[in-house]
CSV table of C-alpha atoms in Angstrom, one decimal:
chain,number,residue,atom,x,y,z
A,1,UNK,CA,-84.8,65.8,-156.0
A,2,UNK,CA,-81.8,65.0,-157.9
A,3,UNK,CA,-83.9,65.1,-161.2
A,4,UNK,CA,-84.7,68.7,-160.9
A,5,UNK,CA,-80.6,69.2,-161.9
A,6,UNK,CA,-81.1,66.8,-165.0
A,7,UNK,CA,-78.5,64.0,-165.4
A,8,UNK,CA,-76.3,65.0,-162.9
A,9,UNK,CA,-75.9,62.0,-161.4
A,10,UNK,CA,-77.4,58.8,-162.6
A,11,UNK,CA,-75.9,56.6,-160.1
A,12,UNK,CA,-78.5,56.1,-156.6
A,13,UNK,CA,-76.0,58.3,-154.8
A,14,UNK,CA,-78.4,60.5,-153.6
A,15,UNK,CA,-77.8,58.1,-150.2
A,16,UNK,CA,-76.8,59.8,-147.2
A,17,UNK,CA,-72.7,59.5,-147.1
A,18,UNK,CA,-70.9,58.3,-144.4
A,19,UNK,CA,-68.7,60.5,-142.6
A,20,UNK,CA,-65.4,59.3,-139.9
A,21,UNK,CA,-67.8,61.0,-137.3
A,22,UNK,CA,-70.6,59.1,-138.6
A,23,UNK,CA,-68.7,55.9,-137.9
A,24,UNK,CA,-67.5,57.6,-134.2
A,25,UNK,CA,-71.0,57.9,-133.5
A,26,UNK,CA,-71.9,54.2,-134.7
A,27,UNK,CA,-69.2,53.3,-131.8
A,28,UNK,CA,-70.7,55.1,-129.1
A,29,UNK,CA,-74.2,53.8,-129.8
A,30,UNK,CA,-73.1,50.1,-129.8
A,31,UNK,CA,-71.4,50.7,-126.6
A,32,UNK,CA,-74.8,52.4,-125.1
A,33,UNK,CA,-76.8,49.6,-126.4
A,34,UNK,CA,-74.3,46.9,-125.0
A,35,UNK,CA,-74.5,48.7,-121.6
A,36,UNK,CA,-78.5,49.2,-122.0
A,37,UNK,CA,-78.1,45.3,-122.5
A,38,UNK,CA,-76.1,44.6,-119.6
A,39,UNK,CA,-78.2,46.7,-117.5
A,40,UNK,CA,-81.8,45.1,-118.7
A,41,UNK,CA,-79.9,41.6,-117.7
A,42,UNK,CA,-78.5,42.8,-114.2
A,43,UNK,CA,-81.9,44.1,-113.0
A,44,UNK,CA,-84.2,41.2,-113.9
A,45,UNK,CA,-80.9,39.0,-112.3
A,46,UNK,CA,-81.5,41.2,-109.3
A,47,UNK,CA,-85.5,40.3,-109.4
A,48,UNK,CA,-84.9,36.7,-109.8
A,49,UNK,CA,-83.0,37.1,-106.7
A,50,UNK,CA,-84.6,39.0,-104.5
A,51,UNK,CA,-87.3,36.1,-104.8
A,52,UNK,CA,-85.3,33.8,-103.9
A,53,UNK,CA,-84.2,35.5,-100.8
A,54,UNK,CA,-88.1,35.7,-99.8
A,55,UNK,CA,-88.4,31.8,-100.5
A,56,UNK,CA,-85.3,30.8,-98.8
A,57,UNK,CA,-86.7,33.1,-95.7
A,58,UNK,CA,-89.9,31.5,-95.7
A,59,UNK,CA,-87.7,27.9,-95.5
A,60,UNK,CA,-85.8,29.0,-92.8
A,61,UNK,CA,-82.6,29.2,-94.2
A,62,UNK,CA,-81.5,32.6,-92.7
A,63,UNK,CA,-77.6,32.0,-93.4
A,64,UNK,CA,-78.6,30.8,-97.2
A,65,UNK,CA,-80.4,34.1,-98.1
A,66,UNK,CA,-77.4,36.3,-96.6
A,67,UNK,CA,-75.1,35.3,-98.6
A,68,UNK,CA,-77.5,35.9,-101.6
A,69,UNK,CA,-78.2,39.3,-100.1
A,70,UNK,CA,-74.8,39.6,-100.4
A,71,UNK,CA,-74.4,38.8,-103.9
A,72,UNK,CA,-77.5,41.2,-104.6
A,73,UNK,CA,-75.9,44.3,-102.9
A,74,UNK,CA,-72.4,43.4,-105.3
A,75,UNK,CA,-74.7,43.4,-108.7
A,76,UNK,CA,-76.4,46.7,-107.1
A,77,UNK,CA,-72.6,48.3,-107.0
A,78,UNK,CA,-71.7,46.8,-110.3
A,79,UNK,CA,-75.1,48.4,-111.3
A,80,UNK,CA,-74.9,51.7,-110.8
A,81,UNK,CA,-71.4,51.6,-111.7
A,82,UNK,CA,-71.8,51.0,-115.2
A,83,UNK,CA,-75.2,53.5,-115.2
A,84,UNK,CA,-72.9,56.0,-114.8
A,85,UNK,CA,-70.6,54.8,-117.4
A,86,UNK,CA,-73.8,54.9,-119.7
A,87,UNK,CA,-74.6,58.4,-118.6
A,88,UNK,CA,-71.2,58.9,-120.0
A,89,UNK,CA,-71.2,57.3,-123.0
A,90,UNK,CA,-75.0,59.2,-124.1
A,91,UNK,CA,-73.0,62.7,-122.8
A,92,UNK,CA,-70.6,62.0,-125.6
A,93,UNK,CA,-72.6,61.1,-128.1
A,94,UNK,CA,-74.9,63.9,-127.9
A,95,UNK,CA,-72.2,65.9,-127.6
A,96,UNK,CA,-70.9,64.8,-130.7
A,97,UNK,CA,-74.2,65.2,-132.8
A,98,UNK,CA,-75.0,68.5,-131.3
A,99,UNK,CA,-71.2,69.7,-132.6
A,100,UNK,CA,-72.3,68.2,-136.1
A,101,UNK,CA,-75.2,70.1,-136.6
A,102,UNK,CA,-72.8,73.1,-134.7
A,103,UNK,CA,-70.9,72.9,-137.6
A,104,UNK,CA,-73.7,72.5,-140.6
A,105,UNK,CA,-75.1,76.2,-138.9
A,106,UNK,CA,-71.4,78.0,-139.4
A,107,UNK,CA,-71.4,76.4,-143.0
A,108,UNK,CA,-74.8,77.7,-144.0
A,109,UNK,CA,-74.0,81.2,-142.6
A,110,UNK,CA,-70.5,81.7,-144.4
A,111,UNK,CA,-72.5,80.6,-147.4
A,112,UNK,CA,-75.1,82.9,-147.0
A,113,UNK,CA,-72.2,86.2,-145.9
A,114,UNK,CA,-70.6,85.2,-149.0
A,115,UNK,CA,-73.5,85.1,-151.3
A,116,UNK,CA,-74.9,88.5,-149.6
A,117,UNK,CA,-71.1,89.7,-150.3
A,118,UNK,CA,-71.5,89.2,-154.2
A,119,UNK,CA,-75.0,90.9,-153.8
A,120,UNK,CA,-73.5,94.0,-152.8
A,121,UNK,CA,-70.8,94.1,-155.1
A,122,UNK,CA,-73.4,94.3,-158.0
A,123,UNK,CA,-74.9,97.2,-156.0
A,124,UNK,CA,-72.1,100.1,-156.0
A,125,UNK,CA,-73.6,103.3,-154.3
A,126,UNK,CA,-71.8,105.9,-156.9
A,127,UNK,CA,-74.0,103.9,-159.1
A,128,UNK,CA,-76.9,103.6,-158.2
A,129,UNK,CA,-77.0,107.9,-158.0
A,130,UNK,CA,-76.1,107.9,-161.5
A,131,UNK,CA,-79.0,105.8,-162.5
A,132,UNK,CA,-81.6,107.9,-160.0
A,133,UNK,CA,-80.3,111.5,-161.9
A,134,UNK,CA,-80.2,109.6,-165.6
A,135,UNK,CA,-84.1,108.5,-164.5
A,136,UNK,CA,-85.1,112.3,-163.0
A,137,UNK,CA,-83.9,114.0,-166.2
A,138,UNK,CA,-85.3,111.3,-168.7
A,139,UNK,CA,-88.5,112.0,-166.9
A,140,UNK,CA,-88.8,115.6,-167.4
A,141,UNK,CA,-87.3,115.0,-170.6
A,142,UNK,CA,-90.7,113.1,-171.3
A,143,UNK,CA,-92.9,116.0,-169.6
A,144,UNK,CA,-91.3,118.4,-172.0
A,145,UNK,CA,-92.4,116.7,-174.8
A,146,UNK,CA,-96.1,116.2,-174.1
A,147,UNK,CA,-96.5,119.7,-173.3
A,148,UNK,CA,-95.5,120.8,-176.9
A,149,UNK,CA,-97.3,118.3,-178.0
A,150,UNK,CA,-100.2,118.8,-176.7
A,151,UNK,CA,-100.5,122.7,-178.2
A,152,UNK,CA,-99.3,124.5,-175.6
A,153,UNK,CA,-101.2,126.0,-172.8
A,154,UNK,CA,-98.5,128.2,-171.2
A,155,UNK,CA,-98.5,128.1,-167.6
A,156,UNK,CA,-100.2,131.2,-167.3
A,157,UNK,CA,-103.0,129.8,-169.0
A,158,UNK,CA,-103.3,127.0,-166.8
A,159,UNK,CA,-103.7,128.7,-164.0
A,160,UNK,CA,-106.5,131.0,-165.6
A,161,UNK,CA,-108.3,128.1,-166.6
A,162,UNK,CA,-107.8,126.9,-163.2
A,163,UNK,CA,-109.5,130.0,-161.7
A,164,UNK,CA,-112.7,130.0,-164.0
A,165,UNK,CA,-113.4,126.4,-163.0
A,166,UNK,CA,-112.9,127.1,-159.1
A,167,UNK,CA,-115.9,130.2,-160.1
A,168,UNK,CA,-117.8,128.1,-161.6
A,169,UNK,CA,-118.0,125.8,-158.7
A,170,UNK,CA,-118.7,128.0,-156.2
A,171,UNK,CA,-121.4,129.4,-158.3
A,172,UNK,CA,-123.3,126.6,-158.8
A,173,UNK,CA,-122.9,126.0,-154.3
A,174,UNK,CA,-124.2,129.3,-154.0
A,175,UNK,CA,-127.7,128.3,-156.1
A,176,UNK,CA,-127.7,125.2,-154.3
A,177,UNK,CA,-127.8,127.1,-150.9
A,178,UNK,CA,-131.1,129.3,-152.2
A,179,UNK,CA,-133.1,126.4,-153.2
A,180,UNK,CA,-133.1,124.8,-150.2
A,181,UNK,CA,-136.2,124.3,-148.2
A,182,UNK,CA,-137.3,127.1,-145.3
A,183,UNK,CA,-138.1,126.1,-142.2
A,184,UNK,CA,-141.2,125.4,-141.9
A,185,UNK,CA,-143.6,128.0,-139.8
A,186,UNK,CA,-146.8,126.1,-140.2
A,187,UNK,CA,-146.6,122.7,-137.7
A,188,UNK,CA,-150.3,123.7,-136.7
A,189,UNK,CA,-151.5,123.6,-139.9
A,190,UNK,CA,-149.8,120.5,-140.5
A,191,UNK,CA,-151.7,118.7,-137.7
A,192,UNK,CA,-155.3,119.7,-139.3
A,193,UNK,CA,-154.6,116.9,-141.5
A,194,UNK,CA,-154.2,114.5,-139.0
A,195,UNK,CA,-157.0,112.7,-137.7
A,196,UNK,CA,-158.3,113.5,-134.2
A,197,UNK,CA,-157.8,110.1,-132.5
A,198,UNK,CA,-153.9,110.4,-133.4
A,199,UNK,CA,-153.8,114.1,-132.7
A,200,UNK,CA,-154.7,113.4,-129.3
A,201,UNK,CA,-151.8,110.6,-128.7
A,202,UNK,CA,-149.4,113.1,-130.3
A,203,UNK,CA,-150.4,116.1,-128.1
A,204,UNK,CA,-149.7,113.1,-125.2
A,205,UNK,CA,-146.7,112.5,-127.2
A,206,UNK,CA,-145.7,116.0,-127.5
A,207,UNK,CA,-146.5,117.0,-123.3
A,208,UNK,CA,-143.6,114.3,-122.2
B,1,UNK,CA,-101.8,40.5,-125.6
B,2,UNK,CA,-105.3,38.8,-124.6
B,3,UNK,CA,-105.7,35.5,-126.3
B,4,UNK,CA,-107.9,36.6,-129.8
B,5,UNK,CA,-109.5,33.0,-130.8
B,6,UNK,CA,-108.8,32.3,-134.6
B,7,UNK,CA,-112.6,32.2,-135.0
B,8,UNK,CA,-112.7,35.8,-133.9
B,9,UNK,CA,-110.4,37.0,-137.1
B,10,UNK,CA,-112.0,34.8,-139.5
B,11,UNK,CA,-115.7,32.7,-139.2
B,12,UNK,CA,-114.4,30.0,-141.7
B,13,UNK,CA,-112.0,29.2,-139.3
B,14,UNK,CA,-114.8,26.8,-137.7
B,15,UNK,CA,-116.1,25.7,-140.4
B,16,UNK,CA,-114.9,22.2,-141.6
B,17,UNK,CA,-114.9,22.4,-145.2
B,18,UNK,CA,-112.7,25.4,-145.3
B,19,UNK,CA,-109.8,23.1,-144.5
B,20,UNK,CA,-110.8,20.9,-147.7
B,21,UNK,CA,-108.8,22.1,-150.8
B,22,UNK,CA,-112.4,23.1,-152.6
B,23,UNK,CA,-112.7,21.5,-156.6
B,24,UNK,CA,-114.7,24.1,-158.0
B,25,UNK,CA,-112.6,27.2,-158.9
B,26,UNK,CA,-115.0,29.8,-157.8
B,27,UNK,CA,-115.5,28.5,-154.6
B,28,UNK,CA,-111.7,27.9,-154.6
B,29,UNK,CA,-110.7,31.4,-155.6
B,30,UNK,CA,-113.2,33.0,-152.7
B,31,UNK,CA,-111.8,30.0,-150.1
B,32,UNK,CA,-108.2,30.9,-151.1
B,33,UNK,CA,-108.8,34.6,-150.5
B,34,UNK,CA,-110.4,34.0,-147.4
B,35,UNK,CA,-107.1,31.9,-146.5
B,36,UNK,CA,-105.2,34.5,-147.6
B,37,UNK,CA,-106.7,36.9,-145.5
B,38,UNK,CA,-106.5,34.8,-142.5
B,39,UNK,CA,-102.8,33.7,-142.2
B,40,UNK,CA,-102.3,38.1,-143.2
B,41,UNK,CA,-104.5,38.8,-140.4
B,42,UNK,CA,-103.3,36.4,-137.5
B,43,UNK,CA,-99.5,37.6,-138.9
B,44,UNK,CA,-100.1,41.0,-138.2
B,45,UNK,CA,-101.7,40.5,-135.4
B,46,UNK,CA,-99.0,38.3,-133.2
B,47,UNK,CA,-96.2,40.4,-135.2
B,48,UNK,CA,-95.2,36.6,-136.9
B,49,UNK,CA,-92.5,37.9,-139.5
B,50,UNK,CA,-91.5,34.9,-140.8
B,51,UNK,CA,-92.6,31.3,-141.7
B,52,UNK,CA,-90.2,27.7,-141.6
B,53,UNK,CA,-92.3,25.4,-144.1
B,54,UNK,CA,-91.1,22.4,-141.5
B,55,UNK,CA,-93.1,23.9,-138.7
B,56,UNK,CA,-96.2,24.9,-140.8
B,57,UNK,CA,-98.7,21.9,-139.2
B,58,UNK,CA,-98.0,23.6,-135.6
B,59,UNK,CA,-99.1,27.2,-137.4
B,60,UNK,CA,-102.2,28.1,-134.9
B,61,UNK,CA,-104.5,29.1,-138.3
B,62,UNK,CA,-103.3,25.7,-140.1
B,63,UNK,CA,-105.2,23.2,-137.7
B,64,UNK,CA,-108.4,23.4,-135.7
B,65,UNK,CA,-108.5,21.3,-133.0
B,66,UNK,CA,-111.8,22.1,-131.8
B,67,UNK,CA,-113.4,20.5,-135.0
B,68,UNK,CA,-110.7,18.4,-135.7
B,69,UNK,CA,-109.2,19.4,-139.0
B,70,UNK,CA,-105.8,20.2,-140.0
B,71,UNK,CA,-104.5,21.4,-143.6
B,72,UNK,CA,-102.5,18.5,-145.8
B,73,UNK,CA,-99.4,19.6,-147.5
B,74,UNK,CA,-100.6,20.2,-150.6
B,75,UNK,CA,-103.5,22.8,-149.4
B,76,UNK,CA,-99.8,24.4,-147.7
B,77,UNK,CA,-98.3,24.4,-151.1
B,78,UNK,CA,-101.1,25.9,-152.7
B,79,UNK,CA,-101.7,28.2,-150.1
B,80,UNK,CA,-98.2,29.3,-150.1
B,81,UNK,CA,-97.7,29.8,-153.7
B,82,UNK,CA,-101.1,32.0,-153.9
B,83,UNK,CA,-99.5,34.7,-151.0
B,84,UNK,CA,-96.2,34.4,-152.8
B,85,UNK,CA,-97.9,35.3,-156.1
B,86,UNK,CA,-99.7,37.9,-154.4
B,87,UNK,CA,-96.1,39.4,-153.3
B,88,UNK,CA,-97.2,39.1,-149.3
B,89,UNK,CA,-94.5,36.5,-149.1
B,90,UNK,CA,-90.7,36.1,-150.4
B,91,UNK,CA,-89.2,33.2,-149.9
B,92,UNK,CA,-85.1,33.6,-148.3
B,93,UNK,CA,-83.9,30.3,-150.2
B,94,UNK,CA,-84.3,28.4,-153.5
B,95,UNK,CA,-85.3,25.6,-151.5
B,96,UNK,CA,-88.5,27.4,-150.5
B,97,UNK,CA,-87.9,26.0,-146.5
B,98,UNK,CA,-88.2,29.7,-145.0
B,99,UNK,CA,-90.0,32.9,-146.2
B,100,UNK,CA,-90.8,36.3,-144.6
B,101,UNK,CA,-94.2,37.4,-144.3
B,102,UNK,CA,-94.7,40.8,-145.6
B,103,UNK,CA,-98.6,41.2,-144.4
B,104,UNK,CA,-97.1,44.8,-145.2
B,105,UNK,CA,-95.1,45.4,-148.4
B,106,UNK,CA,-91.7,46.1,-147.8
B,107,UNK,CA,-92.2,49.9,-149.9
B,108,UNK,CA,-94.9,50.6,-146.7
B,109,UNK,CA,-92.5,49.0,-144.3
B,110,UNK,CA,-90.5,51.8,-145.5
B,111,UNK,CA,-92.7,54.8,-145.6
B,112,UNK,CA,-94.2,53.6,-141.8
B,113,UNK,CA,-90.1,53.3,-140.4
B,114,UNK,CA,-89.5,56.8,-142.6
B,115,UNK,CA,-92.2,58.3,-141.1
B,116,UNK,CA,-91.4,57.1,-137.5
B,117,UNK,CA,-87.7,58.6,-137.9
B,118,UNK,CA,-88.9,61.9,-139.1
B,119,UNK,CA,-91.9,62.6,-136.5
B,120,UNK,CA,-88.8,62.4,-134.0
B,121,UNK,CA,-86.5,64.6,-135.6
B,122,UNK,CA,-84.0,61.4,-136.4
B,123,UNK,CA,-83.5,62.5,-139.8
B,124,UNK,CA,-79.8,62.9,-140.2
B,125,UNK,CA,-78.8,60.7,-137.6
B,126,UNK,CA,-76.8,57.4,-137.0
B,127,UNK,CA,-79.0,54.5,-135.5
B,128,UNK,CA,-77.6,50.9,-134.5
B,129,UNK,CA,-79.8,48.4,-135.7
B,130,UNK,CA,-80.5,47.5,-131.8
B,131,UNK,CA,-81.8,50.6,-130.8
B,132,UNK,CA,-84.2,50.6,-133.6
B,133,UNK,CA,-85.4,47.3,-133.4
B,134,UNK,CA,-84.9,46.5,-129.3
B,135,UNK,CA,-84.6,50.2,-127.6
B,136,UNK,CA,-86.9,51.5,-125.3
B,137,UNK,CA,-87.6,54.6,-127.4
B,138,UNK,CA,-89.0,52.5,-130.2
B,139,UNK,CA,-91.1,50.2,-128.1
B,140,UNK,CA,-94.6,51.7,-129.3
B,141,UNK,CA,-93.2,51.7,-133.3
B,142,UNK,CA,-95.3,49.0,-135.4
B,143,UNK,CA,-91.4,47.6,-136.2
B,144,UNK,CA,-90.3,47.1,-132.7
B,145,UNK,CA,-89.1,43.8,-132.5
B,146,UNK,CA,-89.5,42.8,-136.2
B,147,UNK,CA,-87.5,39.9,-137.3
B,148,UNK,CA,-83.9,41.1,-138.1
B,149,UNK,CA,-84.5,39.8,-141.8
B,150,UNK,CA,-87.4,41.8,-142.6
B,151,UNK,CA,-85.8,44.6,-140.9
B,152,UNK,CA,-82.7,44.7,-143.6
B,153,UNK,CA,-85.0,43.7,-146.3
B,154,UNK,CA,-87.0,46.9,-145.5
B,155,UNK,CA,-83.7,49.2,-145.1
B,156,UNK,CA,-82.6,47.9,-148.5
B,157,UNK,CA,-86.1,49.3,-149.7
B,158,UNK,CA,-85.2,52.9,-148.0
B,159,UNK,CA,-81.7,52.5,-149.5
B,160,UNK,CA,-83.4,52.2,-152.9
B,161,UNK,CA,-85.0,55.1,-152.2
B,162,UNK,CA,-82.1,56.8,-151.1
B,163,UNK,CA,-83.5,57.9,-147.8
B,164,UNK,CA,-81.3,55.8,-145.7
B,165,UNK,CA,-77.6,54.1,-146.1
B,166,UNK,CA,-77.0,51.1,-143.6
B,167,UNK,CA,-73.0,50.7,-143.1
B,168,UNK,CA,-71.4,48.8,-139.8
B,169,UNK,CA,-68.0,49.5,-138.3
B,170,UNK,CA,-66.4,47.0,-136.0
B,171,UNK,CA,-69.2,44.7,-135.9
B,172,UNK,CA,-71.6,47.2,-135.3
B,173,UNK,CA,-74.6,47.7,-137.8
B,174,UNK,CA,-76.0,51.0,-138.5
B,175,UNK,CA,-77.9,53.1,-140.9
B,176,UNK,CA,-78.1,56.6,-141.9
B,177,UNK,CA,-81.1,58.2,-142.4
B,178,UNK,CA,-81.3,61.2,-144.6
């Protein structure tokens, strides 16, 4: 991507730079991890030892296996002690990342204000009406000319021209109309021609 | 992970002259690819990332108990030298003791961990090195659990690439993806 600027930058800097939040966030993580650590190690601890408990009830020793139950319900305290210290820890951290990207959305929109800004500058209102009117009467301007040159029909004579054509066309509807077929009187005669097996089923036909 | 017998990746596996460096070169260039092809395989397969030369006669694919044959050093060598000249193995130190196993290249190491950190919208993100390689969220990725070595080797790849930049603060490591 760095290409399509030319040489730019030769350097492989293209790399993702590492902000002081960055490094904030690095923190947080390591501490989350370290806890997700701690926690993986408590629970299986807690497994191990609930086993035992069985085993040392099966044995008999009914003294030996409360004081691990004990022990058990001390790691359970620890445990969800320092879950909620995680949940902590992960609040912060997305809170961080979500300000980051917070701030990357109010960038972006004062760069595009800014470069909308400059748009409108270019733009100017009193302008633009100049141009429109300098257009209109180059335009007519142009309409004039063709007219002369093209040998000059005045107006009048447009619209006399215009009236011999609309006569003509009605003219020509009018003949139309007379040469189209009558209606025809003679549906008896036309059946003579049809043979008497199918005049039959048509006078059936014709009785429905 | 159910127990996949050698034999099932590779036939030659049972077959006793396969463990005999071959004289003939044709036969030796189709036996070494068919070697090649096997340690790759098995590699992939139990996720083995990298290779101590001291342990290589206890290397599952190296012996056969079952018809009672085992690989001499030599054949190792050989063997060895072939995957390295083939780029599916770089050894760490000039003394050639220990090597990671790159049944992937380390450029589609990178495109698979690039790809995994994009489909879920990680781009732009810190990650420790833990998380990616030990965290639950990663624990269906085809570089969970990779051996830390292979894992920078590949990061140095994405770095090449510019696509990632690994720092570490405090003694925590991290990288940046783009």
């Amino acid at each position: 991507m760095g290409n399509v600027f030319g040489k730019k930058s030769s350097k492989p800097s293209k790399q993702p730079a590492i902000t002081e939040q960055d490094r904030a966030i690095l923190q947080l993580k390591q501490q989350r991890d370290r806890l997700n650590q701690n926690r993986r190690r408590v629970e299986s601890q807690l497994d191990r030892e609930r086993e035992v408990a069985k085993q040392l009830l099966k044995n008999g020793q009914k003294d030996r296996a409360l004081l691990l139950l004990r022990k058990k319900k001390m790691l359970e305290t620890q445990l969800t002690k320092s879950e909620n210290i995680l949940e902590n820890v992960e609040r912060m951290t997305h809170d961080l990342e979500f300000a980051q990207v917070q701030v990357d959305v109010v960038n972006s929109l004062r760069q595009g204000t800014d470069a909308l800004k400059k748009m409108n500058d270019i733009l100017k209102l009193e302008d633009i009406e100049q141009l429109m009117e300098d257009s209109r009467e180059a335009i007519e301007y142009q309409n004039e000319v063709s007219n002369l040159l093209s040998g000059g029909l005045s107006r009048a004579d447009e619209q006399d021209v215009e009236a011999e054509l609309d006569e003509l066309i009605r003219a020509d509807e009018a003949n139309q109309l007379g040469q189209l077929p009558d209606v025809p009187h003679h549906r008896q005669g036309e059946r003579t021609r049809v043979s008497p097996t199918k005049s039959k089923q048509r006078v059936l036909a014709e009785a429905d | 992970m159910a127990a996949t017998k050698i034999s099932d990746i590779s036939w030659h596996h049972d077959f006793p002259p396969f463990f005999t460096l071959q004289p003939n070169l044709d036969t030796r260039r189709k036996q070494l690819d068919a070697w090649c092809s096997l340690v790759l395989d098995y590699c992939r397969l139990k996720k083995v990332c990298t290779f101590d030369v001291n342990d290589a006669s206890k290397f599952p694919p190296f012996f056969n108990a079952k018809i009672n044959r085992q690989l001499d050093n030599n054949f190792i060598q050989v063997l060895l030298e072939e995957l390295r000249s083939r780029g599916n193995i770089e050894w760490e130190d000039k003394h050639k003791r220990r090597c990671l196993v790159l049944w992937k290249s380390p450029e589609e190491w990178a495109k698979t961990i690039y790809q995994w950190i994009t489909a879920h919208g990680m781009n732009g993100t810190v990650c420790t090195f833990y998380e990616l390689l030990h965290g639950d969220d990663t624990r269906s990725a085809e570089f969970h659990n990779i051996d830390p070595h292979l894992f920078r080797r590949v990061l140095m790849e994405l770095e090449k690439r510019g696509q990632a930049t690994v720092f570490s603060d405090n003694g925590a490591d991290g990288v940046k993806f783009s």
